[in-house]
Structures are given as structure tokens and as C-alpha cells.
PDB file of C-alpha atoms and ligand atoms in Angstrom:
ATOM      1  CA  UNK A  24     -15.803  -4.533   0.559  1.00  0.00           C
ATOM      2  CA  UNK A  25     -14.213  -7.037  -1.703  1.00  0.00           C
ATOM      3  CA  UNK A  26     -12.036  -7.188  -4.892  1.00  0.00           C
ATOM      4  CA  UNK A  27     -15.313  -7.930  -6.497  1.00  0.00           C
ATOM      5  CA  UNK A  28     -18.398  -6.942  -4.489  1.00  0.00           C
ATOM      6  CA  UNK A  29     -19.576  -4.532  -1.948  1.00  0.00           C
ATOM      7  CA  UNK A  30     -21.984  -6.215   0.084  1.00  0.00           C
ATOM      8  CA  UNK A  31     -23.888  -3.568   2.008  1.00  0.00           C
ATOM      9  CA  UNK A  32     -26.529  -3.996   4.351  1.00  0.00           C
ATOM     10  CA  UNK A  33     -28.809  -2.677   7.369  1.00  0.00           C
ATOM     11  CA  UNK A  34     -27.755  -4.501  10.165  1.00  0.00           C
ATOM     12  CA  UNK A  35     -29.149  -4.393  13.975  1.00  0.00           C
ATOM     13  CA  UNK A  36     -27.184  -5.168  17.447  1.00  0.00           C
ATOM     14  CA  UNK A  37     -28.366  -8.555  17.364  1.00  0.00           C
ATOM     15  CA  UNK A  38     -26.700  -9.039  13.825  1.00  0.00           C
ATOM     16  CA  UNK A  39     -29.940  -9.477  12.682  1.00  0.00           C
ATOM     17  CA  UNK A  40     -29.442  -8.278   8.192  1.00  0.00           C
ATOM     18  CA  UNK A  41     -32.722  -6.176   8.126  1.00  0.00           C
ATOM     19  CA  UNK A  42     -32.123  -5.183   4.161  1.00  0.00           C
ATOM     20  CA  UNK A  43     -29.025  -6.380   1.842  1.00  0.00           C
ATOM     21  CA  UNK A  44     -27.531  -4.960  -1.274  1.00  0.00           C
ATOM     22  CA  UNK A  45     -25.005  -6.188  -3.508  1.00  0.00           C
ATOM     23  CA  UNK A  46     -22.554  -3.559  -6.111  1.00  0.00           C
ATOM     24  CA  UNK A  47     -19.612  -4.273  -8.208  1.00  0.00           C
ATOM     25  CA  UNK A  48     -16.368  -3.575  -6.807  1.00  0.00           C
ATOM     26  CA  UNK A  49     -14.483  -1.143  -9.497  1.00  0.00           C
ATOM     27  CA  UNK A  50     -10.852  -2.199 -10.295  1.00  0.00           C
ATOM     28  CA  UNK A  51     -10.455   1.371 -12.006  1.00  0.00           C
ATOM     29  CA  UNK A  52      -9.349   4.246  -9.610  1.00  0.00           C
ATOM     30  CA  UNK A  53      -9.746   5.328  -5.927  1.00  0.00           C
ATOM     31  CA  UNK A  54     -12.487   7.834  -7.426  1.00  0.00           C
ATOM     32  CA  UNK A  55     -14.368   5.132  -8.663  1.00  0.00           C
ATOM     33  CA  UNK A  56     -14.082   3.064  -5.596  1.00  0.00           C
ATOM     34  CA  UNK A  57     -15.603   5.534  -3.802  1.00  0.00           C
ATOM     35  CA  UNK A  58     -18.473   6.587  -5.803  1.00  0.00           C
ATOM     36  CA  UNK A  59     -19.388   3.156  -5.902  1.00  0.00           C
ATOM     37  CA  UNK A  60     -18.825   2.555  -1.705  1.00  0.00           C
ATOM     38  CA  UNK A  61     -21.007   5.710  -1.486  1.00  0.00           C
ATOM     39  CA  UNK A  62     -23.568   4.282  -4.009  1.00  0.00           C
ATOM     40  CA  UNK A  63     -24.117   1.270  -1.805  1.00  0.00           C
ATOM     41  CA  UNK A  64     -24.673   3.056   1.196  1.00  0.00           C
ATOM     42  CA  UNK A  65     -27.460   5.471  -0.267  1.00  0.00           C
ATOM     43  CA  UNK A  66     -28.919   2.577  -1.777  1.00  0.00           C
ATOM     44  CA  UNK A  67     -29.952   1.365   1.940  1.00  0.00           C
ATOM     45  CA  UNK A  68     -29.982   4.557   4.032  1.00  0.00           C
ATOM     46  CA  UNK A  69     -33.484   5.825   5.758  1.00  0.00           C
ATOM     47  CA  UNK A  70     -33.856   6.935   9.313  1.00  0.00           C
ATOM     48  CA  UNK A  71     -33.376   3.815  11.108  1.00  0.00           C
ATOM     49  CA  UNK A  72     -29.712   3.966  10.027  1.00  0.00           C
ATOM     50  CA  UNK A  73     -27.749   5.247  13.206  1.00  0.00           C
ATOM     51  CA  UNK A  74     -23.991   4.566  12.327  1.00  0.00           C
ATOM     52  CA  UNK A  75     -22.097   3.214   9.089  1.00  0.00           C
ATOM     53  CA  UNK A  76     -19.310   0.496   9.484  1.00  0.00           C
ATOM     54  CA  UNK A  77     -16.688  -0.352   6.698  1.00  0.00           C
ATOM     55  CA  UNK A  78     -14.604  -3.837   6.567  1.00  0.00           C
ATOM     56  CA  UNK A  79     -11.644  -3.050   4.304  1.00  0.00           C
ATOM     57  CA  UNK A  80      -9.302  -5.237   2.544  1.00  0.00           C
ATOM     58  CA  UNK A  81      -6.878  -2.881   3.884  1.00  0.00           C
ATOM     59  CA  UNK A  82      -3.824  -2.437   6.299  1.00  0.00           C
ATOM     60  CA  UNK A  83      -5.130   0.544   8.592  1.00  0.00           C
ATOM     61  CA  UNK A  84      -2.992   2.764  10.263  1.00  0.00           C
ATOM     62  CA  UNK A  85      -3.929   2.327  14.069  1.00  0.00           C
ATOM     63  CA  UNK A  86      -5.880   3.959  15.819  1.00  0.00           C
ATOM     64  CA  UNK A  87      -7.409   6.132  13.403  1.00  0.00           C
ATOM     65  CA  UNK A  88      -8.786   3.698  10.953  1.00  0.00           C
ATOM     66  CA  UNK A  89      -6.807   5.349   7.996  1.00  0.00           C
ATOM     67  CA  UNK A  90      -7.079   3.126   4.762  1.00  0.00           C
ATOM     68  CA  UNK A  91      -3.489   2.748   4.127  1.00  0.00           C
ATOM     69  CA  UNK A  92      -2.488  -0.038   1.525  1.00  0.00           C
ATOM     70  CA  UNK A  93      -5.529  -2.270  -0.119  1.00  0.00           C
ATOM     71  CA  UNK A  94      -4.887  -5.507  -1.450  1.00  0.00           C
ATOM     72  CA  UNK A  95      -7.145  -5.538  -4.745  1.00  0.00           C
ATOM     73  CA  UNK A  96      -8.964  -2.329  -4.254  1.00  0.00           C
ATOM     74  CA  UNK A  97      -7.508   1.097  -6.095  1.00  0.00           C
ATOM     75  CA  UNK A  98      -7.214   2.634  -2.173  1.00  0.00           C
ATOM     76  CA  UNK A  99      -4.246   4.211  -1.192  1.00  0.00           C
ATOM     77  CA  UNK A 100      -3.510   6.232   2.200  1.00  0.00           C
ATOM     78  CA  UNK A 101      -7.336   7.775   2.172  1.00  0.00           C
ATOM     79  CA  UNK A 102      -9.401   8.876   5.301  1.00  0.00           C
ATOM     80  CA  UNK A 103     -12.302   6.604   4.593  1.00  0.00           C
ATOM     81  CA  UNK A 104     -14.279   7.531   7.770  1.00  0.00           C
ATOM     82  CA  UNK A 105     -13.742  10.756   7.559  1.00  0.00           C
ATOM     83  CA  UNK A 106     -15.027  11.031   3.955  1.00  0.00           C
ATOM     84  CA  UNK A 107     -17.812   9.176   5.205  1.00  0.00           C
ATOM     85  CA  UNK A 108     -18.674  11.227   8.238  1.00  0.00           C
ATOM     86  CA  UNK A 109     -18.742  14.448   6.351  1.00  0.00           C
ATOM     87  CA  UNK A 110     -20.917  12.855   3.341  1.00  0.00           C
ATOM     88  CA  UNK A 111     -23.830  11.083   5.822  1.00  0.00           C
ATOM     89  CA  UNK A 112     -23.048  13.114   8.996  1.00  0.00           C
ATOM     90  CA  UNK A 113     -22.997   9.644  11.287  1.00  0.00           C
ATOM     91  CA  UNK A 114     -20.661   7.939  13.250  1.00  0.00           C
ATOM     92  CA  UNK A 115     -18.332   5.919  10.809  1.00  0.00           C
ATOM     93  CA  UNK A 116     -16.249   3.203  12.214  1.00  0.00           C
ATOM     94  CA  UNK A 117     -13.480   1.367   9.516  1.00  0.00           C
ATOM     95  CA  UNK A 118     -11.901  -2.152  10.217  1.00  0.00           C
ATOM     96  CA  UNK A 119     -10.113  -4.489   8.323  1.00  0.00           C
ATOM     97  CA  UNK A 120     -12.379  -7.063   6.215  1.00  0.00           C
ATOM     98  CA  UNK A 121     -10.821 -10.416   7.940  1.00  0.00           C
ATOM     99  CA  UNK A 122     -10.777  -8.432  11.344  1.00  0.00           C
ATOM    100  CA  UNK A 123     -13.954  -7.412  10.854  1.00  0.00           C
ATOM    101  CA  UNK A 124     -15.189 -11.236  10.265  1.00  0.00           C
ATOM    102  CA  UNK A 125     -13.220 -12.327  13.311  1.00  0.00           C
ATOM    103  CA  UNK A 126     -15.211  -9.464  15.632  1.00  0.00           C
ATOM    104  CA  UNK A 127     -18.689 -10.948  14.243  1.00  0.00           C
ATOM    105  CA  UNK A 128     -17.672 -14.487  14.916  1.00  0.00           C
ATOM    106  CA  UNK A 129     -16.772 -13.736  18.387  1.00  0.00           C
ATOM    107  CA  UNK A 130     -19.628 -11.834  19.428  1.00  0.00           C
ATOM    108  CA  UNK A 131     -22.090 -13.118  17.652  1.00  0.00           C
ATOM    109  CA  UNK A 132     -20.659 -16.429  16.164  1.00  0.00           C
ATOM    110  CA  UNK A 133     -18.794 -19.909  16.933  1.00  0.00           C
ATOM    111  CA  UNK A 134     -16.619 -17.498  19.646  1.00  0.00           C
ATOM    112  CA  UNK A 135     -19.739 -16.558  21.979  1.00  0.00           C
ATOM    113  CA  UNK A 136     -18.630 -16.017  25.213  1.00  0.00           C
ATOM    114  CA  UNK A 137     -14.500 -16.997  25.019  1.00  0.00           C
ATOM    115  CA  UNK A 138     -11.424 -14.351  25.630  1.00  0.00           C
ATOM    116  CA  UNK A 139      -9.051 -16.296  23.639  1.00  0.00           C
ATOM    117  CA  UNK A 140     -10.047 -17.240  20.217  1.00  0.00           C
ATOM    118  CA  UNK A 141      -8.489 -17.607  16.129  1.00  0.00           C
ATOM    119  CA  UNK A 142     -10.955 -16.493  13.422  1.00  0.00           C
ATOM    120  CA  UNK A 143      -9.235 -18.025   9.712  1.00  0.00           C
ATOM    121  CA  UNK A 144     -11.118 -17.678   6.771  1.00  0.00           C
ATOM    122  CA  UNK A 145     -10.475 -19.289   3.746  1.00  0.00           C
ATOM    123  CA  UNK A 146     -11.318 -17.805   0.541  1.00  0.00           C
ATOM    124  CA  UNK A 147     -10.060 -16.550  -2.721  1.00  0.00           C
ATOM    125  CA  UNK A 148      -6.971 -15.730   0.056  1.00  0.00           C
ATOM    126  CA  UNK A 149      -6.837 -16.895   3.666  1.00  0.00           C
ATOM    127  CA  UNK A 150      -7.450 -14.099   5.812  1.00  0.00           C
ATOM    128  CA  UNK A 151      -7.876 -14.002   9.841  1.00  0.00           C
ATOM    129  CA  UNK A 152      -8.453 -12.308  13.283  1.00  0.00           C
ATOM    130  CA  UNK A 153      -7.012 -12.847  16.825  1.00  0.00           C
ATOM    131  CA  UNK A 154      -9.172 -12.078  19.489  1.00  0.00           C
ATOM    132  CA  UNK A 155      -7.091 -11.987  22.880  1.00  0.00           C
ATOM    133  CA  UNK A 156      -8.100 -12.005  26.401  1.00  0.00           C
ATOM    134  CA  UNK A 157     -11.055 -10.272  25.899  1.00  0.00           C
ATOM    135  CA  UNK A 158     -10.251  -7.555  22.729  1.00  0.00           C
ATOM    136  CA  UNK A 159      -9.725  -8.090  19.473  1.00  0.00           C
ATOM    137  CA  UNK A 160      -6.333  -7.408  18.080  1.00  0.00           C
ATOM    138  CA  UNK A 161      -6.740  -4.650  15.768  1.00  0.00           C
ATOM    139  CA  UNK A 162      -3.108  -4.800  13.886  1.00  0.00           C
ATOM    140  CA  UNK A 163      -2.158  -6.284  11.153  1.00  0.00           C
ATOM    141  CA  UNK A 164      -3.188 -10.297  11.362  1.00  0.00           C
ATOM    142  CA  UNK A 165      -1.778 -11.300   8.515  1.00  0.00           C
ATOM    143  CA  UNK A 166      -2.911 -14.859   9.151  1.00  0.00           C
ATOM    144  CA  UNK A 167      -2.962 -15.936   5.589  1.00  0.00           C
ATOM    145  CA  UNK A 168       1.189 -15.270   5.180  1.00  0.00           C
ATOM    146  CA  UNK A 169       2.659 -17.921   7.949  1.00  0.00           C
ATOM    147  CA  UNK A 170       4.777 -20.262   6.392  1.00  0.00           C
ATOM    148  CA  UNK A 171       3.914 -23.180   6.310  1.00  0.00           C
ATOM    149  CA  UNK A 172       6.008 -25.244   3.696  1.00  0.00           C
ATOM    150  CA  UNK A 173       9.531 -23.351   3.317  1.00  0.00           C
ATOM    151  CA  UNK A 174      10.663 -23.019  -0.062  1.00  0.00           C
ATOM    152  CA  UNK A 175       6.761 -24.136  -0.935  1.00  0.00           C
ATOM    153  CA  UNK A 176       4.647 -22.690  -4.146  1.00  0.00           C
ATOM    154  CA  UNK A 177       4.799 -18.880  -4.334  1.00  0.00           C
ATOM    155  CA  UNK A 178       1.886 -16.904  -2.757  1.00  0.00           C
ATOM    156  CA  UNK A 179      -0.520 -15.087  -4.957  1.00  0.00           C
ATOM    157  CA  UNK A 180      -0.700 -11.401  -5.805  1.00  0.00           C
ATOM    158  CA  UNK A 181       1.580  -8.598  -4.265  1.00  0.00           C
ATOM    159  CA  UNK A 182       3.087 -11.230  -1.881  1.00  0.00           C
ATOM    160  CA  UNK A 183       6.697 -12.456  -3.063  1.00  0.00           C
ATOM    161  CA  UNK A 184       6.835 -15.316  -0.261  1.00  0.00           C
ATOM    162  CA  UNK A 185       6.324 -19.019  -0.679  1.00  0.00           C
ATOM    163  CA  UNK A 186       4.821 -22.033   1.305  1.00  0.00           C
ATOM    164  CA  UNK A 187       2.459 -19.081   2.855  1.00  0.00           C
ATOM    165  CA  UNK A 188      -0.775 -20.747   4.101  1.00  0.00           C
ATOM    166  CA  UNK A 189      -2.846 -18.701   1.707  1.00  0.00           C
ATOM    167  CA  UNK A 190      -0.497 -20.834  -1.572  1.00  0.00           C
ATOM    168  CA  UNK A 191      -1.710 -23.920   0.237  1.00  0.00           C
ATOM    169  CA  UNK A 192      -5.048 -23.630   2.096  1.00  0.00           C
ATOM    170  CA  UNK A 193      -7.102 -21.347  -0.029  1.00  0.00           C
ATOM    171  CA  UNK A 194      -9.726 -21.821  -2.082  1.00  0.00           C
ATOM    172  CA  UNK A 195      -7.233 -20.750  -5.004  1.00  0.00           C
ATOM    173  CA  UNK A 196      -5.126 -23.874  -3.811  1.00  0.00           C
ATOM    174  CA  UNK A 197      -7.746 -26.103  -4.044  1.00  0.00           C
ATOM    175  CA  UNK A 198      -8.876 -24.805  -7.612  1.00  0.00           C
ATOM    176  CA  UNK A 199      -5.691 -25.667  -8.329  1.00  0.00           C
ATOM    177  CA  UNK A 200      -5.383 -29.199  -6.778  1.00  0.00           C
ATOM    178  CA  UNK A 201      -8.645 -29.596  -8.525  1.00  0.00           C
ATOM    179  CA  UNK A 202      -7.766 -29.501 -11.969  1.00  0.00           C
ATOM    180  CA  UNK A 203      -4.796 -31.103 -11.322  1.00  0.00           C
ATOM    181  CA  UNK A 204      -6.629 -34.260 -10.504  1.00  0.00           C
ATOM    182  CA  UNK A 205      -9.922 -33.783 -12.734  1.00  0.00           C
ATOM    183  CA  UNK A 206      -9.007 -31.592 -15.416  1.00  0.00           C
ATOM    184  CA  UNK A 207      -8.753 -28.177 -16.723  1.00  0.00           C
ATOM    185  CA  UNK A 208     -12.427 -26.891 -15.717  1.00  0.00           C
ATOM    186  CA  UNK A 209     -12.674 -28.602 -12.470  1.00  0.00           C
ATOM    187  CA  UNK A 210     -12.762 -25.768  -8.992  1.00  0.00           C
ATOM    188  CA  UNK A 211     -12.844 -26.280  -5.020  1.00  0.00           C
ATOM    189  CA  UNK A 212     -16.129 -27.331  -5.239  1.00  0.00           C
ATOM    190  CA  UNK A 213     -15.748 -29.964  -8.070  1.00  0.00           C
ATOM    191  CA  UNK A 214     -12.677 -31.308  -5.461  1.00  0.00           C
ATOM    192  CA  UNK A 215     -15.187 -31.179  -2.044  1.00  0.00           C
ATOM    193  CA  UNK A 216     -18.181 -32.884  -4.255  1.00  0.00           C
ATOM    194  CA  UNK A 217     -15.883 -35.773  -5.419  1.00  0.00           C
ATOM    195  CA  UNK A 218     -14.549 -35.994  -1.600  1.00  0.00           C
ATOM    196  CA  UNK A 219     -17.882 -36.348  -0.395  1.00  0.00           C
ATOM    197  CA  UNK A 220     -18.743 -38.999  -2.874  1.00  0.00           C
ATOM    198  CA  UNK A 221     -16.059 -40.863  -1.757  1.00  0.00           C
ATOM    199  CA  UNK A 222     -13.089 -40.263  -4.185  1.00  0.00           C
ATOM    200  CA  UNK A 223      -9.723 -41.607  -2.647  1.00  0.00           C
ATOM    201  CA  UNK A 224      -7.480 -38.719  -4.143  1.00  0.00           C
ATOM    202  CA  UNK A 225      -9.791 -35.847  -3.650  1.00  0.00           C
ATOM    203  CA  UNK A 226     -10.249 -36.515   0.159  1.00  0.00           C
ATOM    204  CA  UNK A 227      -6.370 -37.395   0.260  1.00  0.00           C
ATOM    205  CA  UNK A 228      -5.636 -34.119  -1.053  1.00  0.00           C
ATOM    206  CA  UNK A 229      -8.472 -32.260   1.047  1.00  0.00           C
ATOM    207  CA  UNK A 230      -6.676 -33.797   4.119  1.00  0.00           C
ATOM    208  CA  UNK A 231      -3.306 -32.528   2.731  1.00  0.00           C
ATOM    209  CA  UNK A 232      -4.678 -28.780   2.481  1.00  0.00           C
ATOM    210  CA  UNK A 233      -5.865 -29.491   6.238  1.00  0.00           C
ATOM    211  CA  UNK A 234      -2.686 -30.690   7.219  1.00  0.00           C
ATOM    212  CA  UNK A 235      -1.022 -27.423   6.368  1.00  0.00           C
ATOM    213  CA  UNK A 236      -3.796 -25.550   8.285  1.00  0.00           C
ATOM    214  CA  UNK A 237      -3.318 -27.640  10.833  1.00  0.00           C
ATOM    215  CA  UNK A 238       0.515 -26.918  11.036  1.00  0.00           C
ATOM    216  CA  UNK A 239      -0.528 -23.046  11.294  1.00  0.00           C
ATOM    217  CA  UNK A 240      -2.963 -23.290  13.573  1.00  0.00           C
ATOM    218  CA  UNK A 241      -0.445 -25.358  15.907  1.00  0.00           C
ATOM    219  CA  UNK A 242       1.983 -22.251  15.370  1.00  0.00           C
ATOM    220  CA  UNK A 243      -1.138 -20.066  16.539  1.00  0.00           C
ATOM    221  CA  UNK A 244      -1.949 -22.262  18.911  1.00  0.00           C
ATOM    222  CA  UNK A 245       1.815 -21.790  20.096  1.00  0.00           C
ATOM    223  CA  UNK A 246       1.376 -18.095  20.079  1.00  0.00           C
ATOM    224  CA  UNK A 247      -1.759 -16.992  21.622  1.00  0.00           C
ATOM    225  CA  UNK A 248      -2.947 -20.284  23.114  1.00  0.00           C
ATOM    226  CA  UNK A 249      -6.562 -19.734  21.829  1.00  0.00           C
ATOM    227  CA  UNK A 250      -9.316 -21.643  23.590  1.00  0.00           C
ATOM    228  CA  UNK A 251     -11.088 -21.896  19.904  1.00  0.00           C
ATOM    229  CA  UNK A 252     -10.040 -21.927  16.150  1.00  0.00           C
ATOM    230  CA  UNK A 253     -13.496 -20.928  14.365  1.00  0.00           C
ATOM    231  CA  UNK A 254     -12.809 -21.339  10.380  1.00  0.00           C
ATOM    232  CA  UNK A 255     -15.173 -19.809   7.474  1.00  0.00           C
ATOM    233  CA  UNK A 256     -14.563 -18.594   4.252  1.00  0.00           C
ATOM    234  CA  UNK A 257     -16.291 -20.275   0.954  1.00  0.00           C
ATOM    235  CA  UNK A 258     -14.132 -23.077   0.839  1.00  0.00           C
ATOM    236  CA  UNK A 259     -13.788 -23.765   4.534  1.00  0.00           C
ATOM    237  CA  UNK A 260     -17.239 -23.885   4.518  1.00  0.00           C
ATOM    238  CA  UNK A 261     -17.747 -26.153   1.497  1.00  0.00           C
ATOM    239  CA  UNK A 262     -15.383 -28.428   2.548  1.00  0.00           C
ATOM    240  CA  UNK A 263     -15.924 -28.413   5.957  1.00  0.00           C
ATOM    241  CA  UNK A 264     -15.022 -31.740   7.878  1.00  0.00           C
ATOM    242  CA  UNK A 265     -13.023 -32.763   5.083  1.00  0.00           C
ATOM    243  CA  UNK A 266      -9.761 -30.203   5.606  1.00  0.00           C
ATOM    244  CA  UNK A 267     -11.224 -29.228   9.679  1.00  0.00           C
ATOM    245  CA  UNK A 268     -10.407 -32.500  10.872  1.00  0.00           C
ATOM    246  CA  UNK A 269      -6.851 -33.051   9.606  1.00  0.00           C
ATOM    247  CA  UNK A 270      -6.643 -29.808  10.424  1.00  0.00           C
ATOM    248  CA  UNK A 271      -7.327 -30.113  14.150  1.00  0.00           C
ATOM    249  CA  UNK A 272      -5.374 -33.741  14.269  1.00  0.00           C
ATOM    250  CA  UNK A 273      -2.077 -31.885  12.575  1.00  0.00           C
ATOM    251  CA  UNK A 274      -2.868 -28.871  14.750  1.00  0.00           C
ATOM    252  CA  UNK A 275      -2.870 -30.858  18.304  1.00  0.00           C
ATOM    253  CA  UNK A 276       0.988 -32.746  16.813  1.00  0.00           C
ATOM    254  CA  UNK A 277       1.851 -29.407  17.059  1.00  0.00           C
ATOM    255  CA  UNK A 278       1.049 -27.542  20.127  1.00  0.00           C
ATOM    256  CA  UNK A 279       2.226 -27.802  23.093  1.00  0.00           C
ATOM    257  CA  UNK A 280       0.079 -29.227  26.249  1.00  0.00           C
ATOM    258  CA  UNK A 281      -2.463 -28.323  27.471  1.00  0.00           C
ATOM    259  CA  UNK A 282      -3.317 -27.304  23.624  1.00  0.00           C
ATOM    260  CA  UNK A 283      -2.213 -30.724  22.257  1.00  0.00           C
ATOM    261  CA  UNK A 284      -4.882 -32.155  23.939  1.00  0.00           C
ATOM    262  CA  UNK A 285      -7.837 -29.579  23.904  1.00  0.00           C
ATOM    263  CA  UNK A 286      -7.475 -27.217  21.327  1.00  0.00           C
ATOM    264  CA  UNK A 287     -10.564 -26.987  19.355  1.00  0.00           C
ATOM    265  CA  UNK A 288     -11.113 -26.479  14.983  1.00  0.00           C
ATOM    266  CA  UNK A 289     -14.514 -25.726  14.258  1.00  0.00           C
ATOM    267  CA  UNK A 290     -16.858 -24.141  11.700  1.00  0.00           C
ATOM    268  CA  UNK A 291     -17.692 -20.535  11.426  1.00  0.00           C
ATOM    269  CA  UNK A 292     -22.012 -19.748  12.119  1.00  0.00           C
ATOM    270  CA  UNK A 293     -22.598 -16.573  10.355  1.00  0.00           C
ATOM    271  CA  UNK A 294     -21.049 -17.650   6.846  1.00  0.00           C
ATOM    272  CA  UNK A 295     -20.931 -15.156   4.240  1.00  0.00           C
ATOM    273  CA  UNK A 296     -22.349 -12.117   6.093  1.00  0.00           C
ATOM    274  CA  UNK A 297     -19.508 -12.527   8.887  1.00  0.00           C
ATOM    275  CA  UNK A 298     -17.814  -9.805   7.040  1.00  0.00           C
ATOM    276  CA  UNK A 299     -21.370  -7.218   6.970  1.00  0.00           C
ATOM    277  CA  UNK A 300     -22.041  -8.170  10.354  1.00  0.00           C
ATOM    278  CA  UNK A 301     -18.693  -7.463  11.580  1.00  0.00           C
ATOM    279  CA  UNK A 302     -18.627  -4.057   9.403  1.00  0.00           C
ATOM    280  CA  UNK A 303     -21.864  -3.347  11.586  1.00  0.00           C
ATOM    281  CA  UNK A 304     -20.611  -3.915  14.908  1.00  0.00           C
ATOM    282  CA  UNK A 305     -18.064  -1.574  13.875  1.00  0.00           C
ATOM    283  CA  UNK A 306     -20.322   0.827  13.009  1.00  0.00           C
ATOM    284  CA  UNK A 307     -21.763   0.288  16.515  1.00  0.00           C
ATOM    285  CA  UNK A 308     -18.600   0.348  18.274  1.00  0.00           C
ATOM    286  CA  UNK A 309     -18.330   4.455  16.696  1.00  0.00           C
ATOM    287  CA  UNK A 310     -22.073   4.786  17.918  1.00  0.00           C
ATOM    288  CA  UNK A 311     -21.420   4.064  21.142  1.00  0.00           C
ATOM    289  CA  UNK A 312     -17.693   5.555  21.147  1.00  0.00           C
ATOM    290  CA  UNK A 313     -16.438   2.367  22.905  1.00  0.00           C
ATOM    291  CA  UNK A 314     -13.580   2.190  20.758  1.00  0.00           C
TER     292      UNK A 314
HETATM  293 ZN1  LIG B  27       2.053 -14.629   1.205  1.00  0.00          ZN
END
């Protein structure tokens, strides 16, 4: 789910996207929400279909998956999988979006096989998951709301902080970098295609926005000591290189040893369906009952 879209899809084990399907996200009420949540999962449902999996923009309460506060969504304190277990009669599991993105990344993604690992993705916000020693943590990573810049440009939406990674390293920042250097119409991607064709400023400011993922990551890094930083998200993607490696240079000044010297920034693998995927090894986890 999204503030836009709900991306649904029929996903196996392997994280394999059998069928996709793609509905509008209604800003209206929580009715709404749901009718159109439902809508996307009878849209793909036959017999194969063995367990559903939600990734929320949500805080959840833990432990029972409650939907407690959404970001953009009209959701507020609503038993989502039980709504969903009485309507389709399956196992429902309910996780939060970025979490959700994190789990498919380590299982199935850039985090194969680690304990320790940082999942950031940078979007419209910057959202994130911390797998450690083994589990992922299922609170609330708010990833996207470490200061990075005190006193810096306030953070977007509900939030009332400022120099929060999400003001500086989204993909909202850089639409805003971007027409500050080419003009009223110019995006992200209008900054990363410039950058790649060599413009001086663009790739000066790309390196900025990696410096102050860099100087969160080093606080992660500081934290939780993870053995990999995997980051996705549309503009992490699209800009890749360009804001990764600053970020890993600033992120190294940062940490302590052995970190200052090993710790890793790379590129997410399963792109945009991280999210779905995620949502459907959720779905598997309440199959199975090994959560
Ligand atoms: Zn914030």
C-alpha cells in the first residue's frame, strides 16, 4: 500500500510475482481505503492463493499487527488482519511498508545470507528496516527521521522536525535541488540525467544528498554495526553511484573501526516490488505461523 497505489500481486516462496495488479490508493476515508485494499485482493485471488500479506505505511502496535497511525492513508487504530481473515478466511500477516521492503531485501535481496544488515529506501520519503542478528526488528524504524543537519530544512508532512534525513535525502529533496539549479519543471530524474552527462553542479549536489546519507548511515553504523547498508527506493535507484558513493565515503568518516574500514553501501536487487515481495513473505510467515 502506498499514498497513491496499491500494488497487489501473487507472489511464490521464491519471490517469484506470478500475476500483478495495480489500484488507486483513496485519500477519502478508512471505508474507502478498505473497499479499495479488498478490491485488489479479489482482483488476483483463485486457489493457488494460500495466505495474504499487507505492507502498511503504518506504525503497528506490536505483536498483533494492529494498524495504528498511517502516514498518508485515511487508517486509524483498525484490525487490518483481522478484517482480512474473516473476509477471505486465510492466514493474513500485516507489516510495515519500509519493514516489509527490508524483510524482502534480506531474504531474497542484496542481504542474502547476513545477520546484521540496514535496508534505506529513498523515495517520495526515506523509509527503512534493521535486520539484527538474525530477525528483523519489527518496531518502529523510523529511519527516515535521524537528524542529520540540526536546525536543517523542515521535514515534510505530519513531521515538525528539521535536518531529518528524509528533508535531505529523498527524492522530494532532490526535486527540490533540481529546480533550484534547472528551473521550475526540472525533478530527481532531470538532476541524475544531467549528473550522468557530466554536469559539475548536479553531481556536486548529488554528492551533497549522499553526504548526508552517509552521515546517517555512520550513526547506524554506530548503532547496530550492520555488516551491509542495501539502499532502494526510486531515487536511490536512479541515482545510484552518484549519492551511494559519497554516501559510503561520509559513512566510513563516521563509524568507528572495524566499520570505518569495511562497512559496505550498496544497491537494493528487487527494486520496486521489494515492498510486494516483502508483503508476501509476510503472508508466508502467517502460513507457516513462524511469527
Ligand atoms: Zn522528520
Amino acid at each position: 500500500m502506498g499514498g497513491t497505489k496499491i500494488l497487489s500481486g501473487v507472489v511464490d516462496r521464491e519471490g517469484n510475482v506470478l500475476r500483478r495488479h495495480e489500484g488507486e490508493s483513496p485519500a477519502t476515508s478508512e471505508a474507502d481505503v478498505l473497499a479499495a485494499l479488498d478490491a485488489s485482493v479479489d482482483a488476483l485471488l483463485d486457489d493457488r492463493v494460500s495466505a495474504i500479506g499487507y505492507g502498511v505505511p503504518a506504525n503497528l502496535e506490536r505483536g498483533t499487527g494492529r494498524v495504528l497511525r498511517a502516514t498518508n492513508l485515511h487508517f486509524d487504530d483498525f484490525d487490518l488482519a483481522g478484517h482480512a481473515r474473516a473476509r477471505f478466511g486465510l492466514p493474513v500477516g500485516v507489516e510495515n511498508d519500509a519493514n516489509a521492503a527490508a524483510l524482502a531485501e534480506w531474504r531474497l535481496g542484496a542481504g542474502r545470507g547476513l545477520s546484521t544488515l540496514v535496508v534505506l529506501t529513498l523515495g517520495t520519503g526515506v523509509g527503512g528496516g534493521i535486520v539484527l542478528d538474525g530477525a528483523l526488528y519489527r518496531g518502529w524504524a523510523e529511519v527516515g527521521h535521524l537528524v542529520v543537519l540540526a536546525g536543517g530544512p523542515p521535514c515534510q508532512g505530519a513531521c515538525h522536525g528539521r535536518g531529518h534525513l528524509e528533508a535531505l535525502a529523498s527524492g522530494t529533496a532532490a526535486d527540490a535541488v533540481a529546480r533550484e539549479l534547472f528551473g521550475a519543471e526540472a525533478t530527481a530524474h532531470v538532476l541524475v540525467e544531467r549528473a550522468q552527462a557530466g554536469d559539475a553542479g548536479a553531481r556536486a549536489r548529488l554528492a551533497e544528498i549522499g553526504g548526508y546519507l552517509g552521515a546517517a548511515i555512520g550513526s547506524l553504523a554506530n548503532l547496530f554495526d550492520p555488516e551491509l547498508v542495501v539502499v532502494g527506493g526510486g531515487f536511490g535507484e536512479a541515482a545510484g553511484e552518484l549519492v551511494l558513493a559519497p554516501a559510503e565515503e561520509a559513512a566510513r568518516r563516521e563509524a568507528l573501526a572495524p566499520a570505518d574500514g569495511t562497512l559496505r553501501v550498496v544497491p537494493a536487487e528487487l527494486g520496486s516490488d521489494a515492498g510486494l515481495v516483502g508483503a508476501a513473505l509476510v503472508a508466508f510467515e502467517a502460513l507457516d505461523g513462524t511469527r
